Amino acid sequence: MPSRRWTWRRQFDQRLPEGAIMNVRYRVTLTASERAQLVGMMLGGKGAYRRLKRAQILLAADAGSADAEIAKNVAVGTSTVYRTKQRFVEEGLERALSEAPRPGADRKLDASDESLLVAVACSAPPSGRARWTMQLLADEMVRLTVHDSVSDEPIRRRLGELQLKPWLEKMWCIPKVDAEYVARMEDVLPAQAGVETCRRRVACRTCTSRCRRRTAP
């Protein structure tokens, strides 16, 4: 049954442009009792560290703070802020405070994810940033894919294999990775899981050869 807090609205077809907010906006509106519960948790310092972090996120979101501001003040990634808000809206307070089930936590990036990763790494970084960092790339992959979370380790490893170093070099071959780009990429790449190697080569070779030697001045 839809929650009373179900106030999100879709921006476009399950994808979002680089540098924009998530494709779905979740608005956190706490009841008086929920707010009192969270404030009590914070004042008493009761609960696991991550649970307290989520309480901070929800209180800040309820106060109207932007995701980026919350992430900075709570010292978490923007994807963590987004997912906490999402779980609150869709599943309620207790689920938002609890540790998310992790059956997919160890899922690796598939071929299309890796192709998208390379495209993002070869695009212009978010406004105000000189280069992509591992955390920025991880957050962007969460935004552009169905992954609930993405560790920076598989990103670092895959880019290392391709000799791409967006945190050291400017690799702006692709001006913008947006919804249209993602949709066209999915149309071009084969869907069969058995052709992953081919998919990697088709999507990565052009960008890799053009970008990886473009060092920053």
XYZ file of C-alpha atoms in Angstrom:
217
model
C 0.000 0.000 0.000
C 1.437 3.401 -0.907
C 2.695 5.387 2.058
C 1.184 8.750 3.003
C 4.650 10.117 2.357
C 4.661 8.974 -1.252
C 5.293 12.431 -2.691
C 7.975 11.734 -5.244
C 7.655 12.600 -8.869
C 9.535 11.215 -11.810
C 11.827 13.492 -13.809
C 12.226 11.243 -16.828
C 12.504 7.593 -17.831
C 14.444 6.200 -14.836
C 17.614 8.020 -15.822
C 19.003 11.418 -14.992
C 21.484 13.813 -16.517
C 24.961 14.159 -15.122
C 25.154 16.730 -12.348
C 21.401 16.625 -11.736
C 19.503 15.242 -8.776
C 18.301 11.641 -8.647
C 15.657 10.656 -11.152
C 13.063 10.457 -8.357
C 12.689 13.079 -5.639
C 11.829 11.839 -2.160
C 10.511 14.355 0.335
C 10.935 13.470 3.998
C 8.137 14.712 6.255
C 8.398 13.456 9.819
C 5.485 13.281 12.224
C 5.919 14.880 15.650
C 6.441 11.472 17.250
C 8.975 10.394 14.618
C 10.888 13.630 15.038
C 10.905 13.219 18.813
C 12.143 9.642 18.454
C 15.038 10.669 16.234
C 15.990 13.645 18.392
C 15.946 11.360 21.428
C 18.257 8.932 19.653
C 20.713 11.696 18.850
C 20.673 13.254 22.322
C 21.050 9.906 24.032
C 23.587 8.567 21.583
C 21.692 5.305 21.628
C 21.971 2.991 18.695
C 24.500 1.730 16.204
C 26.738 4.261 14.498
C 25.100 3.814 11.094
C 21.637 4.016 12.619
C 22.508 7.370 14.189
C 23.844 8.573 10.850
C 20.548 7.733 9.205
C 18.691 9.542 11.967
C 20.803 12.621 11.248
C 20.001 12.345 7.554
C 16.256 12.121 8.143
C 16.202 15.036 10.586
C 18.162 17.211 8.179
C 15.980 16.192 5.232
C 12.838 16.944 7.242
C 14.283 20.404 7.954
C 14.610 20.998 4.214
C 18.367 20.636 3.751
C 19.634 19.685 0.291
C 21.178 16.258 -0.260
C 24.653 17.655 -0.893
C 24.527 19.706 2.298
C 23.325 16.714 4.315
C 26.059 14.504 2.875
C 28.712 17.046 3.815
C 27.436 17.632 7.356
C 26.839 13.961 8.148
C 30.035 12.823 6.372
C 28.363 10.317 4.054
C 27.966 9.996 0.294
C 25.046 11.621 -1.468
C 23.888 8.160 -2.543
C 23.531 7.213 1.146
C 21.386 10.285 1.723
C 19.241 9.440 -1.284
C 18.739 5.796 -0.334
C 17.886 6.645 3.279
C 15.232 9.094 2.121
C 13.926 6.589 -0.400
C 13.529 3.837 2.196
C 11.785 6.213 4.594
C 9.251 7.271 1.972
C 8.647 3.781 0.621
C 8.998 1.610 3.734
C 8.757 3.775 6.839
C 10.995 5.018 9.623
C 12.222 1.746 11.077
C 13.255 0.374 7.702
C 15.055 3.611 6.904
C 17.034 3.356 10.144
C 17.838 -0.327 9.755
C 20.660 -1.851 7.778
C 19.534 -2.540 4.229
C 19.408 -6.189 3.178
C 22.618 -6.958 1.366
C 21.980 -9.888 -1.029
C 23.171 -7.722 -3.910
C 25.949 -5.960 -2.039
C 28.631 -8.047 -3.704
C 27.193 -7.803 -7.193
C 29.821 -6.848 -9.687
C 29.360 -4.319 -12.428
C 28.162 -6.068 -15.562
C 29.331 -5.256 -19.063
C 26.820 -2.481 -19.673
C 27.607 -0.970 -16.272
C 31.309 -0.986 -17.098
C 30.659 0.605 -20.470
C 28.630 3.315 -18.779
C 31.374 3.778 -16.174
C 33.951 4.436 -18.877
C 31.623 6.886 -20.604
C 31.058 8.773 -17.361
C 34.781 8.812 -16.548
C 35.434 10.274 -20.001
C 32.794 12.973 -19.610
C 33.085 16.385 -18.005
C 33.006 16.196 -14.189
C 30.159 17.719 -12.176
C 29.979 21.479 -11.945
C 32.534 22.847 -9.530
C 34.786 19.795 -9.786
C 38.050 19.713 -11.703
C 38.050 15.922 -12.111
C 36.102 12.812 -11.278
C 36.967 11.109 -7.978
C 36.218 7.491 -7.098
C 33.386 8.601 -4.801
C 31.872 10.872 -7.439
C 31.959 8.038 -9.970
C 30.396 5.631 -7.461
C 27.596 8.091 -6.722
C 26.998 8.674 -10.430
C 26.762 4.925 -11.093
C 24.134 4.626 -8.364
C 22.201 7.427 -10.028
C 22.406 5.995 -13.528
C 21.919 2.286 -12.791
C 19.733 0.004 -10.686
C 22.481 -0.584 -8.105
C 21.563 0.397 -4.544
C 25.229 1.028 -3.822
C 28.515 0.838 -5.669
C 31.866 0.487 -3.947
C 34.733 2.529 -5.290
C 36.976 -0.563 -5.348
C 35.490 -2.228 -8.488
C 35.511 1.196 -10.130
C 39.169 1.757 -9.278
C 40.069 -1.763 -10.419
C 38.210 -1.562 -13.736
C 39.566 1.869 -14.630
C 43.031 0.672 -13.670
C 42.722 -2.220 -16.104
C 41.850 0.279 -18.821
C 44.619 2.651 -17.730
C 42.095 5.419 -17.175
C 42.864 7.859 -14.358
C 40.139 10.521 -14.281
C 41.310 11.719 -10.865
C 44.700 12.645 -12.396
C 43.900 13.376 -16.040
C 41.307 15.367 -17.944
C 39.419 12.927 -20.180
C 36.574 14.960 -21.571
C 35.797 13.137 -24.814
C 32.074 12.934 -24.020
C 30.526 16.297 -23.108
C 27.548 14.895 -21.237
C 26.184 11.510 -20.147
C 22.439 11.984 -19.968
C 19.283 9.908 -20.295
C 19.404 9.955 -24.098
C 23.022 8.796 -24.126
C 22.268 5.907 -21.766
C 19.224 4.840 -23.773
C 21.144 4.861 -27.057
C 24.018 2.963 -25.498
C 21.608 0.270 -24.326
C 20.137 0.041 -27.836
C 23.576 -0.406 -29.387
C 25.005 -2.905 -26.944
C 23.831 -6.533 -27.251
C 21.681 -7.786 -24.400
C 23.073 -11.310 -24.236
C 25.210 -12.032 -21.179
C 27.464 -14.260 -23.247
C 28.984 -11.413 -25.213
C 30.315 -9.356 -22.305
C 33.828 -9.205 -23.672
C 32.602 -7.859 -26.990
C 30.446 -5.299 -25.241
C 33.378 -4.028 -23.228
C 35.494 -3.619 -26.336
C 32.813 -1.878 -28.380
C 31.973 0.649 -25.671
C 35.418 1.182 -24.191
C 37.965 1.078 -26.994
C 37.098 4.371 -28.675
C 36.892 6.370 -25.475
C 39.966 4.720 -23.992
C 42.203 5.343 -27.002
C 41.126 8.968 -27.310
C 41.125 9.871 -23.647
C 43.765 8.157 -21.604
C 46.689 10.175 -22.991
C 45.064 13.557 -22.411
C 46.897 14.658 -19.312
C 46.004 17.774 -17.415
C 48.177 20.856 -17.988
